[in-house]
Short mmCIF file of C-alpha atoms in Angstrom, two decimals:
data_model
loop_
_atom_site.label_atom_id
_atom_site.label_comp_id
_atom_site.label_asym_id
_atom_site.label_seq_id
_atom_site.Cartn_x
_atom_site.Cartn_y
_atom_site.Cartn_z
CA MET A 1 169.01 51.34 -163.06
CA ASN A 2 168.86 49.97 -159.29
CA CYS A 3 170.06 46.15 -158.40
CA SER A 4 165.80 45.48 -158.11
CA GLN A 5 165.59 46.24 -161.34
CA ALA A 6 168.89 44.85 -162.80
CA ARG A 7 168.60 41.35 -161.45
CA PRO A 8 165.53 39.88 -163.27
CA LEU A 9 167.11 41.40 -166.43
CA LEU A 10 170.47 39.41 -165.67
CA ALA A 11 168.74 36.43 -164.58
CA ALA A 12 166.89 36.19 -167.95
CA GLY A 13 170.33 37.12 -169.40
CA ASP A 14 169.56 40.49 -170.83
CA PRO A 15 172.44 42.71 -171.91
CA ALA A 16 170.16 45.64 -170.97
CA ALA A 17 171.55 45.00 -167.22
CA ASP A 18 175.39 44.40 -168.49
CA ALA A 19 176.08 48.16 -167.35
CA HIS A 20 174.73 47.98 -164.07
CA LEU A 21 176.17 44.85 -163.69
CA GLU A 22 179.79 45.96 -164.52
CA ASP A 23 179.40 48.40 -161.69
CA CYS A 24 177.71 46.28 -158.92
CA ALA A 25 179.71 44.19 -157.49
CA ALA A 26 176.58 42.93 -155.22
CA CYS A 27 174.49 41.79 -158.20
CA GLY A 28 177.73 39.62 -159.32
CA ASP A 29 178.01 38.01 -155.68
CA TRP A 30 173.97 37.35 -156.50
CA LEU A 31 174.51 36.15 -159.77
CA GLU A 32 176.88 33.71 -158.53
CA ALA A 33 174.56 32.60 -155.94
CA GLU A 34 171.83 31.81 -157.84
CA ASP A 35 173.42 30.25 -161.29
CA ARG A 36 172.52 26.43 -160.98
CA VAL A 37 175.44 25.96 -163.66
CA ILE A 38 177.81 26.80 -161.86
CA ALA A 39 177.38 23.95 -159.04
CA ARG A 40 177.27 21.52 -162.37
CA PHE A 41 180.62 22.95 -163.78
CA ARG A 42 182.18 22.86 -160.41
CA ALA A 43 181.61 19.03 -159.93
CA ALA A 44 183.07 18.39 -162.95
CA ARG A 45 186.75 19.48 -162.19
CA PRO A 46 188.25 16.54 -163.08
CA GLU A 47 190.24 15.23 -160.63
CA SER A 48 193.79 15.22 -160.08
CA LEU A 49 196.33 12.99 -162.15
CA PRO A 50 199.79 11.72 -160.67
CA ALA A 51 202.30 14.35 -162.96
CA PRO A 52 203.98 12.08 -165.91
CA ALA A 53 207.45 11.17 -165.37
CA GLY A 54 208.35 12.59 -168.39
CA LEU A 55 207.44 15.96 -166.72
CA ARG A 56 210.59 15.58 -163.71
CA GLN A 57 212.91 14.27 -166.62
CA GLY A 58 212.06 17.04 -169.08
CA VAL A 59 212.49 19.99 -166.52
CA LEU A 60 215.78 18.05 -164.89
CA ARG A 61 217.44 18.37 -168.15
CA GLY A 62 216.46 21.78 -169.23
CA TRP A 63 217.35 23.21 -165.96
CA VAL A 64 220.78 24.93 -165.87
CA PRO A 65 221.97 27.04 -162.77
CA ALA A 66 222.11 30.42 -163.00
CA ARG A 67 226.07 30.90 -162.55
CA ARG A 68 226.49 28.82 -165.45
CA ARG A 69 223.56 30.53 -168.11
CA TRP A 70 226.94 33.11 -167.58
CA VAL A 71 229.65 30.85 -168.92
CA THR A 72 228.97 30.24 -172.34
CA PRO A 73 228.06 33.73 -173.52
CA THR A 74 231.48 34.87 -171.06
CA LEU A 75 233.29 32.50 -172.98
CA LEU A 76 232.31 33.36 -176.12
CA GLY A 77 232.55 37.27 -175.77
CA GLY A 78 236.18 36.87 -174.00
CA ALA A 79 237.09 34.91 -176.51
CA ALA A 80 235.99 37.17 -179.59
CA ALA A 81 237.91 40.09 -177.80
CA VAL A 82 240.87 37.99 -177.63
CA LEU A 83 240.80 36.90 -180.92
CA VAL A 84 240.39 40.83 -182.37
CA ALA A 85 243.08 41.75 -179.94
CA ALA A 86 245.53 39.41 -181.52
CA THR A 87 244.69 40.07 -184.83
CA ILE A 88 245.53 43.77 -184.32
CA PHE A 89 248.44 43.37 -182.12
CA ALA A 90 249.83 40.70 -184.76
CA LEU A 91 249.01 42.97 -187.65
CA SER A 92 250.50 46.40 -186.02
CA VAL A 93 253.76 44.35 -185.04
CA TYR A 94 253.82 42.56 -188.06
CA GLN A 95 252.66 45.19 -190.62
CA SER A 96 252.31 43.25 -194.04
CA ALA A 97 253.28 44.19 -197.41
CA LEU A 98 249.73 44.11 -198.50
CA LEU A 99 248.90 46.91 -195.68
CA VAL A 100 251.63 48.85 -196.80
CA THR A 101 250.65 48.77 -200.63
CA ALA A 102 246.81 49.08 -199.73
CA GLY A 103 248.22 52.12 -197.86
CA GLU A 104 250.11 53.69 -201.02
CA TYR A 105 246.86 52.74 -203.44
CA SER A 106 244.60 54.18 -200.97
CA ARG A 107 246.41 57.63 -200.56
CA PRO A 108 245.40 59.29 -203.41
CA VAL A 109 241.68 58.24 -202.42
CA LEU A 110 241.34 58.87 -198.73
CA GLY A 111 244.02 60.66 -198.16
CA GLY A 112 246.70 58.09 -196.75
CA PHE A 113 246.42 54.95 -194.85
CA ALA A 114 246.84 54.78 -191.40
CA GLY A 115 247.74 51.31 -189.99
CA PRO A 116 246.52 49.78 -186.66
CA ARG A 117 250.56 50.69 -185.30
CA GLU A 118 249.33 54.51 -186.07
CA LEU A 119 245.77 53.79 -185.13
CA LEU A 120 246.20 51.91 -181.77
CA LEU A 121 249.55 51.54 -180.66
CA ASP A 122 250.65 54.87 -180.78
CA ASN A 123 247.69 55.89 -179.57
CA LEU A 124 247.12 54.62 -175.85
CA SER A 125 243.54 55.87 -175.33
CA GLY A 126 242.72 54.02 -178.41
CA LEU A 127 243.83 50.56 -176.68
CA VAL A 128 242.00 50.95 -173.67
CA GLY A 129 239.00 51.94 -175.39
CA LEU A 130 239.04 48.51 -177.56
CA ALA A 131 239.47 46.87 -173.71
CA ALA A 132 236.45 49.11 -172.69
CA LEU A 133 234.49 48.12 -175.86
CA SER A 134 235.38 44.62 -175.60
CA LEU A 135 234.52 43.98 -171.87
CA LEU A 136 231.04 46.29 -172.98
CA ALA A 137 230.32 44.06 -175.56
CA MET A 138 230.52 40.89 -173.30
CA THR A 139 228.44 42.26 -170.46
CA VAL A 140 225.56 42.98 -173.08
CA ALA A 141 225.75 39.77 -174.82
CA GLY A 142 225.68 37.88 -171.06
CA PHE A 143 222.80 40.40 -170.37
CA LEU A 144 220.70 39.71 -173.67
CA TYR A 145 221.60 35.66 -173.18
CA ARG A 146 220.08 35.82 -169.48
CA GLU A 147 217.07 37.97 -170.32
CA LEU A 148 216.20 36.59 -173.99
CA GLY A 149 217.14 33.24 -173.68
CA ARG A 150 214.44 30.72 -173.59
CA PRO A 151 214.85 27.54 -171.11
CA ALA A 152 215.32 25.06 -173.12
CA ARG A 153 212.95 22.26 -174.24
CA GLY A 154 214.04 18.97 -173.02
CA ARG A 155 210.52 16.72 -173.01
CA ALA A 156 211.18 13.08 -173.12
CA ARG A 157 209.23 11.83 -175.67
CA MET B 1 216.42 1.59 -149.51
CA ASP B 2 218.22 4.24 -151.17
CA VAL B 3 216.38 7.31 -150.21
CA ASN B 4 217.17 10.22 -152.48
CA ARG B 5 218.48 13.16 -150.19
CA SER B 6 216.31 16.10 -152.22
CA GLU B 7 213.03 13.87 -150.49
CA LEU B 8 213.81 15.05 -146.89
CA LEU B 9 214.45 18.84 -147.89
CA ASP B 10 211.41 21.20 -146.61
CA GLU B 11 210.41 23.57 -149.31
CA PRO B 12 212.48 26.87 -147.85
CA GLN B 13 215.42 24.82 -147.47
CA ALA B 14 214.94 23.59 -151.24
CA LEU B 15 214.52 26.86 -152.57
CA VAL B 16 218.12 28.07 -150.56
CA LEU B 17 219.43 25.50 -152.81
CA LEU B 18 218.08 26.33 -155.50
CA LYS B 19 219.16 29.76 -155.68
CA SER B 20 222.67 28.25 -154.87
CA GLY B 21 222.50 26.49 -157.96
CA ASP B 22 222.27 22.81 -156.36
CA ARG B 23 220.07 20.74 -158.76
CA ARG B 24 218.31 19.14 -154.89
CA GLY B 25 216.86 21.90 -154.69
CA VAL B 26 215.16 21.62 -158.26
CA GLU B 27 214.57 18.01 -157.17
CA ALA B 28 212.85 18.81 -154.45
CA LEU B 29 210.44 21.53 -155.26
CA LEU B 30 209.73 19.12 -158.54
CA GLU B 31 209.03 16.56 -155.81
CA LEU B 32 206.55 18.95 -153.57
CA HIS B 33 204.69 20.98 -156.83
CA GLN B 34 204.85 19.02 -160.06
CA LYS B 35 202.09 17.27 -159.50
CA GLU B 36 199.60 20.13 -158.62
CA VAL B 37 201.81 22.09 -161.23
CA TYR B 38 200.47 19.44 -164.25
CA ASN B 39 196.86 19.27 -163.13
CA VAL B 40 196.26 22.94 -163.07
CA ALA B 41 197.95 23.35 -166.67
CA LEU B 42 195.95 19.89 -167.21
CA ARG B 43 192.35 21.48 -166.19
CA MET B 44 193.31 24.44 -168.00
CA LEU B 45 194.22 22.84 -171.26
CA GLY B 46 192.36 19.58 -171.07
CA GLU B 47 195.30 17.47 -173.18
CA PRO B 48 197.60 15.74 -171.34
CA ALA B 49 200.65 16.58 -173.61
CA ALA B 50 199.70 19.83 -173.79
CA ALA B 51 199.67 19.70 -169.55
CA GLN B 52 203.13 18.16 -169.67
CA ASP B 53 204.58 20.57 -172.43
CA ALA B 54 203.07 23.81 -170.38
CA ALA B 55 203.76 22.43 -167.03
CA GLN B 56 207.59 21.77 -167.79
CA ASP B 57 207.42 25.04 -169.24
CA ALA B 58 206.33 26.98 -166.28
CA LEU B 59 208.72 25.29 -164.02
CA LEU B 60 211.62 25.77 -166.11
CA ARG B 61 210.80 29.55 -166.23
CA ALA B 62 209.74 29.73 -162.59
CA PHE B 63 213.51 27.58 -161.90
CA MET B 64 215.47 29.65 -164.09
CA ARG B 65 213.96 32.94 -163.23
CA ILE B 66 214.10 32.29 -158.80
CA ASP B 67 215.81 35.61 -158.35
CA LEU B 68 212.19 37.07 -159.34
CA TYR B 69 210.66 35.09 -156.62
CA ARG B 70 209.80 37.30 -153.57
CA GLN B 71 210.73 36.07 -149.91
CA GLY B 72 207.57 35.75 -148.02
CA GLU B 73 205.37 35.07 -150.75
CA PRO B 74 203.96 31.41 -151.06
CA PHE B 75 205.86 29.77 -153.57
CA GLY B 76 203.18 27.32 -154.71
CA ALA B 77 200.74 30.64 -155.27
CA TRP B 78 203.93 32.06 -157.17
CA LEU B 79 204.23 28.72 -159.75
CA HIS B 80 200.82 28.81 -159.86
CA GLY B 81 200.55 31.92 -161.30
CA ILE B 82 203.25 31.14 -163.90
CA VAL B 83 201.76 28.00 -164.99
CA ARG B 84 197.99 29.92 -165.12
CA ASN B 85 199.24 32.92 -167.38
CA ARG B 86 201.35 30.33 -169.47
CA CYS B 87 198.40 28.30 -170.13
CA ILE B 88 196.03 31.06 -170.67
CA ASP B 89 198.90 32.42 -173.52
CA LEU B 90 198.24 29.00 -175.00
CA LEU B 91 194.64 28.93 -174.85
CA ARG B 92 194.20 32.36 -176.39
CA ILE B 93 196.11 31.05 -179.33
CA ARG B 94 194.21 27.79 -179.47
CA SER B 95 191.38 27.14 -181.92
CA ARG B 96 187.92 26.47 -180.54
CA GLY B 97 187.26 23.03 -179.70
CA ALA B 98 190.70 22.00 -179.27
CA ALA B 99 190.67 20.37 -175.72
CA ALA B 100 189.60 17.29 -174.83
CA TYR B 101 189.04 17.25 -170.87
CA PRO B 102 190.78 14.15 -169.14
CA VAL B 103 188.03 11.28 -168.06
CA GLN B 104 188.22 11.11 -164.32
CA PRO B 105 190.90 8.27 -163.29
CA SER B 106 188.37 7.35 -160.41
CA ALA B 107 185.88 6.07 -162.62
CA VAL B 108 184.25 3.01 -161.49
CA PRO B 109 181.76 1.74 -164.24
CA ASP B 110 179.81 -0.79 -162.32
CA ALA B 111 178.64 1.86 -159.76
CA GLU B 112 175.83 3.86 -161.27
CA SER B 113 175.66 6.70 -159.06
CA ASN B 114 179.26 7.12 -160.36
CA ALA B 115 178.71 6.27 -163.64
CA ILE B 116 176.01 9.04 -164.02
CA ARG B 117 178.10 11.35 -162.31
CA ASN B 118 180.82 10.66 -165.24
CA LEU B 119 178.45 11.45 -167.85
CA GLU B 120 177.20 14.24 -166.57
CA ALA B 121 180.70 15.60 -165.75
CA GLN B 122 181.84 14.41 -169.28
CA GLY B 123 179.07 16.59 -170.64
CA VAL B 124 179.94 19.79 -168.95
CA ARG B 125 183.58 19.07 -170.07
CA ARG B 126 182.62 19.03 -173.19
CA ALA B 127 180.22 21.69 -173.30
CA LEU B 128 183.42 23.84 -171.93
CA SER B 129 185.30 22.76 -174.79
CA ARG B 130 182.91 24.33 -177.20
CA LEU B 131 182.85 27.74 -175.91
CA SER B 132 185.56 30.49 -176.76
CA PRO B 133 188.74 30.33 -175.38
CA ARG B 134 188.17 33.77 -173.19
CA ASP B 135 185.06 32.04 -171.52
CA ARG B 136 186.78 29.07 -171.02
CA ALA B 137 189.70 30.47 -169.21
CA LEU B 138 187.39 32.69 -167.38
CA LEU B 139 185.75 29.66 -166.06
CA LEU B 140 188.60 27.81 -165.82
CA LEU B 141 189.88 30.02 -163.24
CA ARG B 142 187.15 31.45 -161.87
CA TYR B 143 185.09 27.76 -160.51
CA TRP B 144 187.90 25.08 -161.19
CA GLU B 145 190.95 26.94 -160.03
CA ASP B 146 189.20 29.04 -157.40
CA ARG B 147 190.80 32.37 -158.10
CA PRO B 148 189.26 35.76 -156.93
CA LEU B 149 187.57 37.65 -159.36
CA ASP B 150 190.49 40.78 -159.12
CA GLU B 151 192.93 37.61 -159.85
CA VAL B 152 190.65 36.37 -162.93
CA ALA B 153 190.68 40.03 -164.14
CA GLY B 154 194.48 40.95 -164.18
CA THR B 155 195.60 37.64 -165.28
CA LEU B 156 192.79 38.02 -168.54
CA GLY B 157 193.70 41.92 -169.00
CA LEU B 158 190.04 43.04 -168.10
CA SER B 159 188.49 45.71 -165.25
CA GLN B 160 186.76 44.32 -162.54
CA GLY B 161 183.30 45.41 -164.01
CA ALA B 162 184.45 43.42 -167.34
CA ALA B 163 185.63 40.66 -165.98
CA ARG B 164 182.29 40.28 -164.18
CA VAL B 165 180.02 40.89 -167.16
CA ALA B 166 182.31 38.70 -169.08
CA LEU B 167 182.11 36.09 -166.70
CA HIS B 168 178.05 36.31 -166.89
CA ARG B 169 178.11 35.75 -170.29
CA ALA B 170 180.72 32.82 -170.09
CA ARG B 171 178.38 31.22 -167.55
CA ARG B 172 175.29 32.13 -170.14
CA ALA B 173 177.37 30.10 -173.26
CA LEU B 174 178.28 27.48 -171.24
CA ALA B 175 174.30 27.09 -170.24
CA GLY B 176 173.32 27.11 -173.72
CA GLN B 177 176.00 24.57 -174.79
CA LEU B 178 174.82 22.15 -172.05
CA SER B 179 171.03 23.25 -172.78
CA THR B 180 171.95 22.05 -176.74
CA MET B 181 173.53 19.17 -176.17
CA GLU B 182 170.69 17.78 -173.96
CA THR B 183 168.58 18.77 -176.28
CA GLY B 184 170.36 17.17 -179.13
CA ALA B 185 170.47 14.09 -176.91
#
């Protein structure tokens, strides 16, 4: 089908010419020039209205500077890492009777209980690994918070 | 009179401030762009409350992801792209007939020509609100937002050819609705 065959069909809204229209930019332009509904539609475009005051307030309330967006996840991740490290340190220094008892009772089943001291303090690479994992967790938490966190909605009602 | 300093900033200065996390950058950019962003959303969604939500969402996304903005690109065009995409998302999940396009504020009831023009415009907008969300988006982007066909196609995830055909069908659908309304009136 060529353009002169397709145009009467297109003007009549016959879908038989759609395949031609899909490949023919000239017929698309021709249709737009011919179609009176476009002028009617354009004339109905609403005039601009002033932006509502709540829009500005909502944006200003919801906006958080990029640098500050890192503060919350970093502080939370840091606090969690410090808590974990402090707990492990406390347990390793003051191995409680409970842990010792648990180790003795678990020996037949688990073949012995390695306390945190054995696991970490006597093993420097374990401590370094824990610190590295904590840092990695903090970084991942911050990255996810930044990438996936949606802006807070603060529209004034 | 107390003049807000942000009103004196031009766009490049405001962008520098925004990137450094300075609130005055946001205030200045709002001053420059909020009206047009809101009106893009209003034309596309047809409801002031939905337009305000969409505009706010788009502005916040833009300001909080300013690192994605490429220096040299017109900031207004980038911003409008964000709000248009947000509106398209909303139109896609909306049911047919949800929009009630706003009456033009300059309506002057005592001027006969204005009244006739407004009636005609309201009829067209009513017909538009009866179209499918995709037809509505096509017509809005192409003829109210004056976006080129390739951009319309890209925004709606169509090839140029498919967009050309879809636009043709959307115009036919609009003409059909207008004809039905005029016959019924």
